[in-house]
PDB file of C-alpha atoms in Angstrom:
ATOM      1  CA  MET A   1       0.000   0.000   0.000  1.00 72.00           C
ATOM      2  CA  ALA A   2       2.603   2.597   1.062  1.00 87.00           C
ATOM      3  CA  ARG A   3       6.216   3.107   2.090  1.00 91.00           C
ATOM      4  CA  VAL A   4       5.891   4.004   5.760  1.00 95.00           C
ATOM      5  CA  LEU A   5       8.569   5.405   8.067  1.00 97.00           C
ATOM      6  CA  LEU A   6       7.910   4.965  11.797  1.00 97.00           C
ATOM      7  CA  ILE A   7       9.721   7.124  14.355  1.00 96.00           C
ATOM      8  CA  GLU A   8       9.022   5.506  17.730  1.00 94.00           C
ATOM      9  CA  ASP A   9      11.399   5.019  20.673  1.00 92.00           C
ATOM     10  CA  ASP A  10       9.416   2.293  22.464  1.00 92.00           C
ATOM     11  CA  ASP A  11      10.881  -1.017  21.280  1.00 93.00           C
ATOM     12  CA  ALA A  12       7.708  -3.018  21.859  1.00 93.00           C
ATOM     13  CA  ILE A  13       5.421  -0.523  20.111  1.00 92.00           C
ATOM     14  CA  ARG A  14       7.868  -0.088  17.239  1.00 93.00           C
ATOM     15  CA  ALA A  15       8.112  -3.847  16.666  1.00 94.00           C
ATOM     16  CA  SER A  16       4.395  -4.549  17.089  1.00 93.00           C
ATOM     17  CA  LEU A  17       3.168  -1.660  14.956  1.00 93.00           C
ATOM     18  CA  GLY A  18       5.755  -2.355  12.279  1.00 93.00           C
ATOM     19  CA  LYS A  19       4.695  -6.004  12.121  1.00 93.00           C
ATOM     20  CA  SER A  20       0.990  -5.162  11.940  1.00 92.00           C
ATOM     21  CA  LEU A  21       1.403  -2.518   9.245  1.00 92.00           C
ATOM     22  CA  THR A  22       3.600  -4.866   7.216  1.00 92.00           C
ATOM     23  CA  ALA A  23       0.870  -7.509   7.475  1.00 89.00           C
ATOM     24  CA  ALA A  24      -1.578  -4.892   6.175  1.00 87.00           C
ATOM     25  CA  GLY A  25       0.545  -4.545   3.035  1.00 88.00           C
ATOM     26  CA  HIS A  26       2.739  -1.557   3.836  1.00 90.00           C
ATOM     27  CA  VAL A  27       6.513  -1.455   3.468  1.00 92.00           C
ATOM     28  CA  VAL A  28       7.696  -0.286   6.873  1.00 95.00           C
ATOM     29  CA  SER A  29      11.035   1.021   8.093  1.00 95.00           C
ATOM     30  CA  ALA A  30      11.465   2.167  11.676  1.00 96.00           C
ATOM     31  CA  VAL A  31      13.897   4.211  13.764  1.00 96.00           C
ATOM     32  CA  ALA A  32      13.993   4.997  17.466  1.00 95.00           C
ATOM     33  CA  ALA A  33      15.335   8.573  17.497  1.00 95.00           C
ATOM     34  CA  GLY A  34      14.255  11.879  16.006  1.00 94.00           C
ATOM     35  CA  ALA A  35      17.568  12.730  14.353  1.00 95.00           C
ATOM     36  CA  ASP A  36      17.681   9.313  12.678  1.00 96.00           C
ATOM     37  CA  GLY A  37      14.114   9.855  11.521  1.00 95.00           C
ATOM     38  CA  VAL A  38      14.862  13.191   9.858  1.00 95.00           C
ATOM     39  CA  ALA A  39      17.826  11.615   8.060  1.00 95.00           C
ATOM     40  CA  ALA A  40      15.660   8.665   6.985  1.00 95.00           C
ATOM     41  CA  VAL A  41      13.016  11.001   5.542  1.00 94.00           C
ATOM     42  CA  ALA A  42      15.626  12.634   3.306  1.00 91.00           C
ATOM     43  CA  ARG A  43      17.235   9.310   2.392  1.00 92.00           C
ATOM     44  CA  GLU A  44      14.237   6.999   1.946  1.00 91.00           C
ATOM     45  CA  LYS A  45      11.554   9.466   0.812  1.00 91.00           C
ATOM     46  CA  PRO A  46       8.653   7.612   2.486  1.00 93.00           C
ATOM     47  CA  GLU A  47       5.058   8.107   1.381  1.00 92.00           C
ATOM     48  CA  VAL A  48       3.818   8.454   4.972  1.00 95.00           C
ATOM     49  CA  LEU A  49       5.615   9.333   8.219  1.00 96.00           C
ATOM     50  CA  LEU A  50       4.321   8.150  11.597  1.00 96.00           C
ATOM     51  CA  LEU A  51       5.813  10.326  14.324  1.00 95.00           C
ATOM     52  CA  ASP A  52       5.666   9.768  18.076  1.00 92.00           C
ATOM     53  CA  LEU A  53       6.102  13.051  19.949  1.00 89.00           C
ATOM     54  CA  GLY A  54       7.841  11.540  22.978  1.00 86.00           C
ATOM     55  CA  LEU A  55      11.342  10.855  21.669  1.00 91.00           C
ATOM     56  CA  PRO A  56      14.588  10.516  23.666  1.00 90.00           C
ATOM     57  CA  ASP A  57      16.798  12.891  21.711  1.00 93.00           C
ATOM     58  CA  LEU A  58      14.521  15.589  20.270  1.00 92.00           C
ATOM     59  CA  ASP A  59      11.081  16.959  20.991  1.00 89.00           C
ATOM     60  CA  GLY A  60       8.644  15.507  18.473  1.00 88.00           C
ATOM     61  CA  ARG A  61       7.467  18.985  17.472  1.00 89.00           C
ATOM     62  CA  ASP A  62      11.053  19.930  16.634  1.00 93.00           C
ATOM     63  CA  VAL A  63      11.328  16.763  14.534  1.00 94.00           C
ATOM     64  CA  LEU A  64       8.141  17.765  12.718  1.00 93.00           C
ATOM     65  CA  ALA A  65       9.609  21.198  11.956  1.00 92.00           C
ATOM     66  CA  MET A  66      12.843  19.628  10.663  1.00 94.00           C
ATOM     67  CA  VAL A  67      10.910  17.219   8.468  1.00 94.00           C
ATOM     68  CA  ARG A  68       8.802  20.028   7.060  1.00 91.00           C
ATOM     69  CA  ALA A  69      11.976  21.910   6.154  1.00 88.00           C
ATOM     70  CA  VAL A  70      13.044  19.099   3.813  1.00 87.00           C
ATOM     71  CA  SER A  71       9.877  17.222   2.801  1.00 90.00           C
ATOM     72  CA  ASP A  72       6.141  17.458   2.198  1.00 87.00           C
ATOM     73  CA  VAL A  73       5.626  13.818   3.232  1.00 92.00           C
ATOM     74  CA  PRO A  74       2.242  13.307   4.952  1.00 92.00           C
ATOM     75  CA  VAL A  75       2.837  13.160   8.729  1.00 94.00           C
ATOM     76  CA  ILE A  76       0.574  11.369  11.197  1.00 94.00           C
ATOM     77  CA  VAL A  77       1.432  12.310  14.786  1.00 93.00           C
ATOM     78  CA  ALA A  78       0.852  10.097  17.814  1.00 89.00           C
ATOM     79  CA  THR A  79       0.050  12.215  20.856  1.00 84.00           C
ATOM     80  CA  ALA A  80      -1.302  11.701  24.369  1.00 81.00           C
ATOM     81  CA  ARG A  81      -3.134  15.052  24.334  1.00 75.00           C
ATOM     82  CA  ASP A  82      -6.552  15.320  22.739  1.00 71.00           C
ATOM     83  CA  ASP A  83      -7.619  18.884  23.553  1.00 71.00           C
ATOM     84  CA  ASP A  84      -8.446  21.091  20.569  1.00 71.00           C
ATOM     85  CA  ALA A  85      -5.686  23.617  21.277  1.00 76.00           C
ATOM     86  CA  SER A  86      -2.969  20.937  21.215  1.00 76.00           C
ATOM     87  CA  VAL A  87      -4.329  19.357  18.041  1.00 77.00           C
ATOM     88  CA  VAL A  88      -4.571  22.725  16.278  1.00 78.00           C
ATOM     89  CA  ARG A  89      -0.958  23.527  17.215  1.00 80.00           C
ATOM     90  CA  LEU A  90       0.154  20.226  15.678  1.00 82.00           C
ATOM     91  CA  LEU A  91      -1.786  20.909  12.479  1.00 81.00           C
ATOM     92  CA  ASP A  92      -0.406  24.436  12.306  1.00 81.00           C
ATOM     93  CA  ALA A  93       3.096  22.997  12.674  1.00 83.00           C
ATOM     94  CA  GLY A  94       2.604  20.806   9.610  1.00 86.00           C
ATOM     95  CA  ALA A  95       1.000  17.556  10.763  1.00 89.00           C
ATOM     96  CA  ASP A  96      -1.574  16.068   8.391  1.00 87.00           C
ATOM     97  CA  ASP A  97      -3.402  13.885  10.904  1.00 87.00           C
ATOM     98  CA  TYR A  98      -3.095  12.597  14.454  1.00 87.00           C
ATOM     99  CA  VAL A  99      -3.966   9.629  16.650  1.00 88.00           C
ATOM    100  CA  ILE A 100      -4.514   9.707  20.392  1.00 87.00           C
ATOM    101  CA  LYS A 101      -2.636   7.216  22.550  1.00 85.00           C
ATOM    102  CA  PRO A 102      -3.329   4.434  23.118  1.00 86.00           C
ATOM    103  CA  PHE A 103      -4.300   3.434  19.574  1.00 86.00           C
ATOM    104  CA  SER A 104      -4.608   0.166  17.683  1.00 88.00           C
ATOM    105  CA  ALA A 105      -2.672  -0.903  14.606  1.00 89.00           C
ATOM    106  CA  ALA A 106      -5.988  -1.080  12.739  1.00 87.00           C
ATOM    107  CA  GLN A 107      -6.705   2.543  13.610  1.00 87.00           C
ATOM    108  CA  MET A 108      -3.277   3.625  12.400  1.00 91.00           C
ATOM    109  CA  ASP A 109      -3.723   1.663   9.164  1.00 89.00           C
ATOM    110  CA  ALA A 110      -7.063   3.427   8.618  1.00 87.00           C
ATOM    111  CA  ARG A 111      -5.402   6.810   9.181  1.00 87.00           C
ATOM    112  CA  ILE A 112      -2.680   5.970   6.657  1.00 90.00           C
ATOM    113  CA  ARG A 113      -5.234   4.944   4.045  1.00 86.00           C
ATOM    114  CA  ALA A 114      -7.281   8.101   4.706  1.00 83.00           C
ATOM    115  CA  VAL A 115      -4.251  10.359   4.263  1.00 84.00           C
ATOM    116  CA  LEU A 116      -3.317   8.570   1.032  1.00 83.00           C
ATOM    117  CA  ARG A 117      -6.876   8.893  -0.279  1.00 77.00           C
ATOM    118  CA  ARG A 118      -6.895  12.634   0.400  1.00 73.00           C
ATOM    119  CA  LEU A 119      -3.559  13.054  -1.326  1.00 69.00           C
ATOM    120  CA  GLY A 120      -4.572  10.844  -4.236  1.00 63.00           C
ATOM    121  CA  THR A 121      -7.832  12.702  -4.785  1.00 44.00           C
ATOM    122  CA  ASP A 122      -5.869  15.803  -5.672  1.00 43.00           C
ATOM    123  CA  GLN A 123      -3.839  13.958  -8.285  1.00 46.00           C
ATOM    124  CA  GLN A 124      -6.463  12.139 -10.328  1.00 44.00           C
ATOM    125  CA  GLY A 125      -6.075  14.067 -13.576  1.00 45.00           C
ATOM    126  CA  ASP A 126      -8.059  17.207 -12.725  1.00 61.00           C
ATOM    127  CA  SER A 127      -8.112  19.793 -15.466  1.00 76.00           C
ATOM    128  CA  THR A 128      -6.005  22.924 -15.208  1.00 86.00           C
ATOM    129  CA  VAL A 129      -7.881  25.814 -13.586  1.00 87.00           C
ATOM    130  CA  GLU A 130      -7.431  29.345 -14.938  1.00 89.00           C
ATOM    131  CA  ILE A 131      -9.087  32.253 -13.153  1.00 88.00           C
ATOM    132  CA  GLY A 132      -7.973  35.702 -14.159  1.00 86.00           C
ATOM    133  CA  GLY A 133      -4.208  35.738 -13.745  1.00 92.00           C
ATOM    134  CA  LEU A 134      -4.244  32.599 -11.574  1.00 94.00           C
ATOM    135  CA  ARG A 135      -3.377  29.210 -13.078  1.00 94.00           C
ATOM    136  CA  ILE A 136      -3.545  25.955 -11.093  1.00 94.00           C
ATOM    137  CA  ASP A 137      -2.329  22.645 -12.512  1.00 91.00           C
ATOM    138  CA  PRO A 138      -3.480  19.788 -10.223  1.00 86.00           C
ATOM    139  CA  ARG A 139      -1.392  17.174 -12.046  1.00 82.00           C
ATOM    140  CA  SER A 140       1.951  18.931 -11.717  1.00 85.00           C
ATOM    141  CA  ARG A 141       0.816  20.775  -8.557  1.00 88.00           C
ATOM    142  CA  GLU A 142       2.110  24.017  -9.997  1.00 93.00           C
ATOM    143  CA  VAL A 143       0.614  27.479  -9.546  1.00 96.00           C
ATOM    144  CA  THR A 144       1.360  30.694 -11.396  1.00 96.00           C
ATOM    145  CA  VAL A 145       0.091  34.252 -10.978  1.00 96.00           C
ATOM    146  CA  ASP A 146       0.344  36.426 -14.082  1.00 94.00           C
ATOM    147  CA  GLY A 147       2.798  33.864 -15.466  1.00 94.00           C
ATOM    148  CA  ALA A 148       5.115  33.926 -12.425  1.00 95.00           C
ATOM    149  CA  PRO A 149       5.505  30.649 -10.484  1.00 96.00           C
ATOM    150  CA  VAL A 150       4.226  30.549  -6.902  1.00 96.00           C
ATOM    151  CA  ASP A 151       5.960  28.192  -4.469  1.00 94.00           C
ATOM    152  CA  LEU A 152       3.296  26.643  -2.229  1.00 93.00           C
ATOM    153  CA  THR A 153       3.516  24.003   0.457  1.00 89.00           C
ATOM    154  CA  ARG A 154       1.367  20.903  -0.042  1.00 85.00           C
ATOM    155  CA  LYS A 155      -1.319  22.105   2.363  1.00 88.00           C
ATOM    156  CA  GLU A 156      -1.397  25.581   0.804  1.00 92.00           C
ATOM    157  CA  PHE A 157      -1.814  24.000  -2.622  1.00 92.00           C
ATOM    158  CA  ASP A 158      -4.542  21.635  -1.371  1.00 89.00           C
ATOM    159  CA  LEU A 159      -6.404  24.580   0.177  1.00 92.00           C
ATOM    160  CA  LEU A 160      -6.234  26.612  -3.031  1.00 94.00           C
ATOM    161  CA  LEU A 161      -7.286  23.606  -5.109  1.00 90.00           C
ATOM    162  CA  ALA A 162     -10.272  22.939  -2.833  1.00 87.00           C
ATOM    163  CA  LEU A 163     -11.458  26.517  -3.325  1.00 91.00           C
ATOM    164  CA  SER A 164     -10.825  26.366  -7.085  1.00 88.00           C
ATOM    165  CA  ARG A 165     -13.235  23.436  -7.399  1.00 82.00           C
ATOM    166  CA  ARG A 166     -16.050  25.787  -6.330  1.00 83.00           C
ATOM    167  CA  PRO A 167     -15.090  29.111  -7.947  1.00 84.00           C
ATOM    168  CA  GLY A 168     -17.260  32.002  -6.861  1.00 87.00           C
ATOM    169  CA  ALA A 169     -18.922  29.951  -4.106  1.00 88.00           C
ATOM    170  CA  VAL A 170     -18.393  30.658  -0.417  1.00 89.00           C
ATOM    171  CA  VAL A 171     -16.811  27.612   1.259  1.00 88.00           C
ATOM    172  CA  SER A 172     -17.074  27.325   5.028  1.00 87.00           C
ATOM    173  CA  LYS A 173     -14.048  26.708   7.216  1.00 86.00           C
ATOM    174  CA  ARG A 174     -15.683  23.500   8.445  1.00 83.00           C
ATOM    175  CA  GLU A 175     -15.865  22.261   4.832  1.00 82.00           C
ATOM    176  CA  LEU A 176     -12.225  23.173   4.270  1.00 86.00           C
ATOM    177  CA  LEU A 177     -11.160  21.404   7.456  1.00 83.00           C
ATOM    178  CA  ALA A 178     -12.937  18.256   6.296  1.00 76.00           C
ATOM    179  CA  GLU A 179     -11.701  18.362   2.700  1.00 77.00           C
ATOM    180  CA  VAL A 180      -8.118  19.549   3.149  1.00 82.00           C
ATOM    181  CA  TRP A 181      -7.274  18.262   6.630  1.00 77.00           C
ATOM    182  CA  GLY A 182      -9.750  15.406   6.898  1.00 70.00           C
ATOM    183  CA  LEU A 183     -11.042  16.791  10.203  1.00 65.00           C
ATOM    184  CA  PRO A 184     -14.836  17.182  10.233  1.00 57.00           C
ATOM    185  CA  TRP A 185     -14.978  18.868  13.631  1.00 56.00           C
ATOM    186  CA  GLY A 186     -15.169  22.423  14.943  1.00 54.00           C
ATOM    187  CA  GLY A 187     -12.492  24.361  16.789  1.00 55.00           C
ATOM    188  CA  GLY A 188      -9.975  24.413  13.943  1.00 60.00           C
ATOM    189  CA  ASP A 189     -10.782  27.792  12.409  1.00 69.00           C
ATOM    190  CA  ARG A 190      -7.338  29.084  13.323  1.00 80.00           C
ATOM    191  CA  THR A 191      -5.712  26.344  11.240  1.00 83.00           C
ATOM    192  CA  VAL A 192      -7.638  27.500   8.160  1.00 88.00           C
ATOM    193  CA  ASP A 193      -7.015  31.178   8.950  1.00 89.00           C
ATOM    194  CA  VAL A 194      -3.261  30.682   9.297  1.00 89.00           C
ATOM    195  CA  HIS A 195      -2.959  28.790   6.017  1.00 91.00           C
ATOM    196  CA  LEU A 196      -5.166  31.346   4.244  1.00 94.00           C
ATOM    197  CA  SER A 197      -2.875  34.090   5.509  1.00 94.00           C
ATOM    198  CA  TRP A 198       0.208  32.286   4.181  1.00 94.00           C
ATOM    199  CA  LEU A 199      -1.541  31.580   0.878  1.00 96.00           C
ATOM    200  CA  ARG A 200      -2.644  35.188   0.444  1.00 96.00           C
ATOM    201  CA  ARG A 201       0.898  36.414   1.044  1.00 95.00           C
ATOM    202  CA  LYS A 202       2.270  34.112  -1.646  1.00 96.00           C
ATOM    203  CA  LEU A 203      -0.461  35.110  -4.093  1.00 96.00           C
ATOM    204  CA  GLY A 204       0.508  38.754  -3.577  1.00 95.00           C
ATOM    205  CA  GLU A 205      -2.594  39.948  -1.755  1.00 95.00           C
ATOM    206  CA  THR A 206      -3.887  40.714   1.726  1.00 93.00           C
ATOM    207  CA  ALA A 207      -7.179  40.148   3.528  1.00 91.00           C
ATOM    208  CA  ALA A 208      -7.789  43.913   3.368  1.00 92.00           C
ATOM    209  CA  GLU A 209      -7.024  44.048  -0.368  1.00 93.00           C
ATOM    210  CA  PRO A 210      -7.929  40.634  -1.793  1.00 94.00           C
ATOM    211  CA  ARG A 211      -7.499  39.722  -5.430  1.00 95.00           C
ATOM    212  CA  PHE A 212      -8.380  36.033  -5.452  1.00 95.00           C
ATOM    213  CA  LEU A 213      -9.321  34.978  -1.898  1.00 95.00           C
ATOM    214  CA  HIS A 214     -12.316  36.856  -0.536  1.00 94.00           C
ATOM    215  CA  SER A 215     -13.459  36.235   3.039  1.00 92.00           C
ATOM    216  CA  VAL A 216     -17.143  36.470   3.906  1.00 89.00           C
ATOM    217  CA  ARG A 217     -17.344  37.316   7.588  1.00 86.00           C
ATOM    218  CA  GLY A 218     -18.922  34.557   9.657  1.00 82.00           C
ATOM    219  CA  VAL A 219     -19.439  32.325   6.625  1.00 84.00           C
ATOM    220  CA  GLY A 220     -16.196  31.326   4.918  1.00 89.00           C
ATOM    221  CA  VAL A 221     -14.014  32.212   1.932  1.00 93.00           C
ATOM    222  CA  LYS A 222     -14.407  32.125  -1.827  1.00 92.00           C
ATOM    223  CA  LEU A 223     -12.096  32.151  -4.815  1.00 92.00           C
ATOM    224  CA  ALA A 224     -13.139  35.103  -6.983  1.00 90.00           C
ATOM    225  CA  THR A 225     -13.806  34.349 -10.644  1.00 81.00           C
ATOM    226  CA  ASP A 226     -12.563  37.735 -11.880  1.00 78.00           C
ATOM    227  CA  GLY A 227      -9.080  37.806 -10.307  1.00 67.00           C
TER     228      GLY A 227
END
């Protein structure tokens, strides 16, 4: 199914989870330390990274930041905290999904498949979108504004693509959380707001002077059709 890298310092969990995911059809490699994990991401280029936050050498959030500096690999974080604020901070830091400890191998396998489905959906031969000076190519995942390339992270691209599929329509933050982050729950507005802010900056606009991304107070955001 997928090339999976597991960063987990607990020997028993690492062995058990690795065995179960291998039985589910994944190709699994595993390391016990954060620094080794970052090196393995660059070397092995996994399709999914499973990251435990409680590591012996580095804080898991620091590992996440290091990984994000070198790779857009989907990251599923294992955490003991399930409050909204902690989850939002993880998503803001670049995590794609999370599981709360303790979790089963079947649950982790389901999370992996869900992340891969979300990623695959964006790469199934969608047609190029052209709106005003904005051009979005879902197949190459390239964006240009007035012919100039725009360097977006994977989540920024996914957010823009989600809006481009409903041009001119107001899309709620709850819908964006479900479609882009796979999180159909409330309390994550800040995650959407932060990524919208980053996206606006890269598209050369601001919330006060929008060109493409227009916020509708209390409702959501829309991609203008006359950018």
